[in-house]
Amino acid sequence: MSKGKAAKGTVIKQIEMRRCVVCRRSRHKSELLRIAKTSSGEIFLDEGGKSQGRGAYVCKSATCAESLKKRHNLDKIFKTKLPGELYEKICLAI
């Protein structure tokens, strides 16, 4: 068996790591909240984490949610002005 490869017949499951847009820490996908933007421009809280479109991830912590709301990070990421209700939804989801 060579370095970096699995033995024949074994399956290696990848760990789905994503980065928080506020604190920039890499965490497991299940520890983050996903906000998605579809190709039609609709932006929503993706609770299932599997919707199509561009996604941004935020830690499920009050400090990251408050900082996101204060700095409007998602406006910069999705290159559009987002309504305040979406930021409120994110804070309530955490």
JSON list of C-alpha atoms in Angstrom, two decimals:
[
{"chain": "A", "resi": 1, "resn": "MET", "atom": "CA", "xyz": [0.00, 0.00, 0.00]},
{"chain": "A", "resi": 2, "resn": "SER", "atom": "CA", "xyz": [1.45, 3.36, -1.02]},
{"chain": "A", "resi": 3, "resn": "LYS", "atom": "CA", "xyz": [1.25, 6.54, 1.00]},
{"chain": "A", "resi": 4, "resn": "GLY", "atom": "CA", "xyz": [-2.08, 8.40, 0.72]},
{"chain": "A", "resi": 5, "resn": "LYS", "atom": "CA", "xyz": [-4.03, 5.53, -0.84]},
{"chain": "A", "resi": 6, "resn": "ALA", "atom": "CA", "xyz": [-6.39, 3.00, 0.71]},
{"chain": "A", "resi": 7, "resn": "ALA", "atom": "CA", "xyz": [-5.86, -0.72, 0.50]},
{"chain": "A", "resi": 8, "resn": "LYS", "atom": "CA", "xyz": [-7.69, -2.42, -2.33]},
{"chain": "A", "resi": 9, "resn": "GLY", "atom": "CA", "xyz": [-11.34, -2.98, -1.49]},
{"chain": "A", "resi": 10, "resn": "THR", "atom": "CA", "xyz": [-11.58, -0.42, 1.33]},
{"chain": "A", "resi": 11, "resn": "VAL", "atom": "CA", "xyz": [-13.73, 2.67, 1.17]},
{"chain": "A", "resi": 12, "resn": "ILE", "atom": "CA", "xyz": [-12.57, 6.03, 2.51]},
{"chain": "A", "resi": 13, "resn": "LYS", "atom": "CA", "xyz": [-15.33, 8.44, 3.44]},
{"chain": "A", "resi": 14, "resn": "GLN", "atom": "CA", "xyz": [-14.47, 12.10, 3.01]},
{"chain": "A", "resi": 15, "resn": "ILE", "atom": "CA", "xyz": [-15.10, 14.49, 5.88]},
{"chain": "A", "resi": 16, "resn": "GLU", "atom": "CA", "xyz": [-17.19, 17.40, 4.66]},
{"chain": "A", "resi": 17, "resn": "MET", "atom": "CA", "xyz": [-15.44, 20.48, 6.04]},
{"chain": "A", "resi": 18, "resn": "ARG", "atom": "CA", "xyz": [-16.62, 24.02, 5.33]},
{"chain": "A", "resi": 19, "resn": "ARG", "atom": "CA", "xyz": [-15.41, 27.46, 6.46]},
{"chain": "A", "resi": 20, "resn": "CYS", "atom": "CA", "xyz": [-17.47, 30.00, 8.40]},
{"chain": "A", "resi": 21, "resn": "VAL", "atom": "CA", "xyz": [-17.68, 33.34, 6.57]},
{"chain": "A", "resi": 22, "resn": "VAL", "atom": "CA", "xyz": [-17.41, 35.25, 9.85]},
{"chain": "A", "resi": 23, "resn": "CYS", "atom": "CA", "xyz": [-14.72, 33.61, 12.01]},
{"chain": "A", "resi": 24, "resn": "ARG", "atom": "CA", "xyz": [-13.02, 31.75, 9.10]},
{"chain": "A", "resi": 25, "resn": "ARG", "atom": "CA", "xyz": [-12.71, 28.51, 11.11]},
{"chain": "A", "resi": 26, "resn": "SER", "atom": "CA", "xyz": [-13.07, 25.22, 9.27]},
{"chain": "A", "resi": 27, "resn": "ARG", "atom": "CA", "xyz": [-15.72, 23.00, 10.81]},
{"chain": "A", "resi": 28, "resn": "HIS", "atom": "CA", "xyz": [-17.70, 19.92, 9.93]},
{"chain": "A", "resi": 29, "resn": "LYS", "atom": "CA", "xyz": [-20.62, 20.75, 7.64]},
{"chain": "A", "resi": 30, "resn": "SER", "atom": "CA", "xyz": [-23.16, 19.66, 10.26]},
{"chain": "A", "resi": 31, "resn": "GLU", "atom": "CA", "xyz": [-21.85, 22.28, 12.72]},
{"chain": "A", "resi": 32, "resn": "LEU", "atom": "CA", "xyz": [-22.61, 25.14, 10.31]},
{"chain": "A", "resi": 33, "resn": "LEU", "atom": "CA", "xyz": [-25.69, 26.87, 8.98]},
{"chain": "A", "resi": 34, "resn": "ARG", "atom": "CA", "xyz": [-25.95, 27.22, 5.18]},
{"chain": "A", "resi": 35, "resn": "ILE", "atom": "CA", "xyz": [-27.36, 30.22, 3.32]},
{"chain": "A", "resi": 36, "resn": "ALA", "atom": "CA", "xyz": [-27.90, 29.59, -0.39]},
{"chain": "A", "resi": 37, "resn": "LYS", "atom": "CA", "xyz": [-28.42, 31.73, -3.49]},
{"chain": "A", "resi": 38, "resn": "THR", "atom": "CA", "xyz": [-30.10, 30.12, -6.48]},
{"chain": "A", "resi": 39, "resn": "SER", "atom": "CA", "xyz": [-29.36, 30.95, -10.11]},
{"chain": "A", "resi": 40, "resn": "SER", "atom": "CA", "xyz": [-32.60, 32.98, -10.21]},
{"chain": "A", "resi": 41, "resn": "GLY", "atom": "CA", "xyz": [-31.27, 35.20, -7.40]},
{"chain": "A", "resi": 42, "resn": "GLU", "atom": "CA", "xyz": [-33.38, 33.91, -4.51]},
{"chain": "A", "resi": 43, "resn": "ILE", "atom": "CA", "xyz": [-31.47, 33.87, -1.21]},
{"chain": "A", "resi": 44, "resn": "PHE", "atom": "CA", "xyz": [-32.72, 31.68, 1.64]},
{"chain": "A", "resi": 45, "resn": "LEU", "atom": "CA", "xyz": [-31.74, 29.74, 4.71]},
{"chain": "A", "resi": 46, "resn": "ASP", "atom": "CA", "xyz": [-30.94, 26.20, 3.53]},
{"chain": "A", "resi": 47, "resn": "GLU", "atom": "CA", "xyz": [-31.88, 24.05, 6.51]},
{"chain": "A", "resi": 48, "resn": "GLY", "atom": "CA", "xyz": [-31.27, 20.76, 4.70]},
{"chain": "A", "resi": 49, "resn": "GLY", "atom": "CA", "xyz": [-27.87, 21.86, 3.41]},
{"chain": "A", "resi": 50, "resn": "LYS", "atom": "CA", "xyz": [-28.37, 20.25, 0.02]},
{"chain": "A", "resi": 51, "resn": "SER", "atom": "CA", "xyz": [-30.15, 22.85, -2.12]},
{"chain": "A", "resi": 52, "resn": "GLN", "atom": "CA", "xyz": [-28.58, 23.86, -5.41]},
{"chain": "A", "resi": 53, "resn": "GLY", "atom": "CA", "xyz": [-26.82, 27.16, -5.76]},
{"chain": "A", "resi": 54, "resn": "ARG", "atom": "CA", "xyz": [-23.98, 29.10, -4.22]},
{"chain": "A", "resi": 55, "resn": "GLY", "atom": "CA", "xyz": [-23.71, 28.58, -0.49]},
{"chain": "A", "resi": 56, "resn": "ALA", "atom": "CA", "xyz": [-22.21, 30.45, 2.42]},
{"chain": "A", "resi": 57, "resn": "TYR", "atom": "CA", "xyz": [-21.72, 28.90, 5.84]},
{"chain": "A", "resi": 58, "resn": "VAL", "atom": "CA", "xyz": [-21.99, 30.43, 9.32]},
{"chain": "A", "resi": 59, "resn": "CYS", "atom": "CA", "xyz": [-21.17, 28.85, 12.69]},
{"chain": "A", "resi": 60, "resn": "LYS", "atom": "CA", "xyz": [-24.12, 27.97, 14.90]},
{"chain": "A", "resi": 61, "resn": "SER", "atom": "CA", "xyz": [-22.91, 30.39, 17.55]},
{"chain": "A", "resi": 62, "resn": "ALA", "atom": "CA", "xyz": [-24.47, 33.62, 18.77]},
{"chain": "A", "resi": 63, "resn": "THR", "atom": "CA", "xyz": [-21.22, 35.57, 18.34]},
{"chain": "A", "resi": 64, "resn": "CYS", "atom": "CA", "xyz": [-20.88, 34.64, 14.67]},
{"chain": "A", "resi": 65, "resn": "ALA", "atom": "CA", "xyz": [-24.56, 35.36, 14.01]},
{"chain": "A", "resi": 66, "resn": "GLU", "atom": "CA", "xyz": [-24.41, 38.79, 15.66]},
{"chain": "A", "resi": 67, "resn": "SER", "atom": "CA", "xyz": [-21.20, 39.67, 13.85]},
{"chain": "A", "resi": 68, "resn": "LEU", "atom": "CA", "xyz": [-22.73, 38.56, 10.55]},
{"chain": "A", "resi": 69, "resn": "LYS", "atom": "CA", "xyz": [-25.74, 40.77, 11.17]},
{"chain": "A", "resi": 70, "resn": "LYS", "atom": "CA", "xyz": [-23.59, 43.74, 12.19]},
{"chain": "A", "resi": 71, "resn": "ARG", "atom": "CA", "xyz": [-21.08, 43.55, 9.30]},
{"chain": "A", "resi": 72, "resn": "HIS", "atom": "CA", "xyz": [-23.49, 42.36, 6.55]},
{"chain": "A", "resi": 73, "resn": "ASN", "atom": "CA", "xyz": [-20.97, 39.77, 5.30]},
{"chain": "A", "resi": 74, "resn": "LEU", "atom": "CA", "xyz": [-23.57, 38.08, 3.11]},
{"chain": "A", "resi": 75, "resn": "ASP", "atom": "CA", "xyz": [-24.13, 41.30, 1.13]},
{"chain": "A", "resi": 76, "resn": "LYS", "atom": "CA", "xyz": [-20.48, 41.14, 0.08]},
{"chain": "A", "resi": 77, "resn": "ILE", "atom": "CA", "xyz": [-20.46, 37.41, -0.60]},
{"chain": "A", "resi": 78, "resn": "PHE", "atom": "CA", "xyz": [-23.63, 37.32, -2.72]},
{"chain": "A", "resi": 79, "resn": "LYS", "atom": "CA", "xyz": [-22.96, 40.79, -4.22]},
{"chain": "A", "resi": 80, "resn": "THR", "atom": "CA", "xyz": [-26.44, 42.09, -3.48]},
{"chain": "A", "resi": 81, "resn": "LYS", "atom": "CA", "xyz": [-28.25, 43.98, -0.72]},
{"chain": "A", "resi": 82, "resn": "LEU", "atom": "CA", "xyz": [-30.07, 41.49, 1.53]},
{"chain": "A", "resi": 83, "resn": "PRO", "atom": "CA", "xyz": [-33.15, 42.32, 3.59]},
{"chain": "A", "resi": 84, "resn": "GLY", "atom": "CA", "xyz": [-32.78, 42.59, 7.36]},
{"chain": "A", "resi": 85, "resn": "GLU", "atom": "CA", "xyz": [-35.36, 39.82, 7.80]},
{"chain": "A", "resi": 86, "resn": "LEU", "atom": "CA", "xyz": [-32.88, 37.26, 6.46]},
{"chain": "A", "resi": 87, "resn": "TYR", "atom": "CA", "xyz": [-30.30, 38.26, 9.06]},
{"chain": "A", "resi": 88, "resn": "GLU", "atom": "CA", "xyz": [-33.00, 38.03, 11.74]},
{"chain": "A", "resi": 89, "resn": "LYS", "atom": "CA", "xyz": [-33.94, 34.51, 10.50]},
{"chain": "A", "resi": 90, "resn": "ILE", "atom": "CA", "xyz": [-30.31, 33.44, 10.77]},
{"chain": "A", "resi": 91, "resn": "CYS", "atom": "CA", "xyz": [-30.05, 34.74, 14.35]},
{"chain": "A", "resi": 92, "resn": "LEU", "atom": "CA", "xyz": [-33.27, 32.92, 15.29]},
{"chain": "A", "resi": 93, "resn": "ALA", "atom": "CA", "xyz": [-32.14, 29.66, 13.64]},
{"chain": "A", "resi": 94, "resn": "ILE", "atom": "CA", "xyz": [-29.11, 29.53, 15.90]}
]
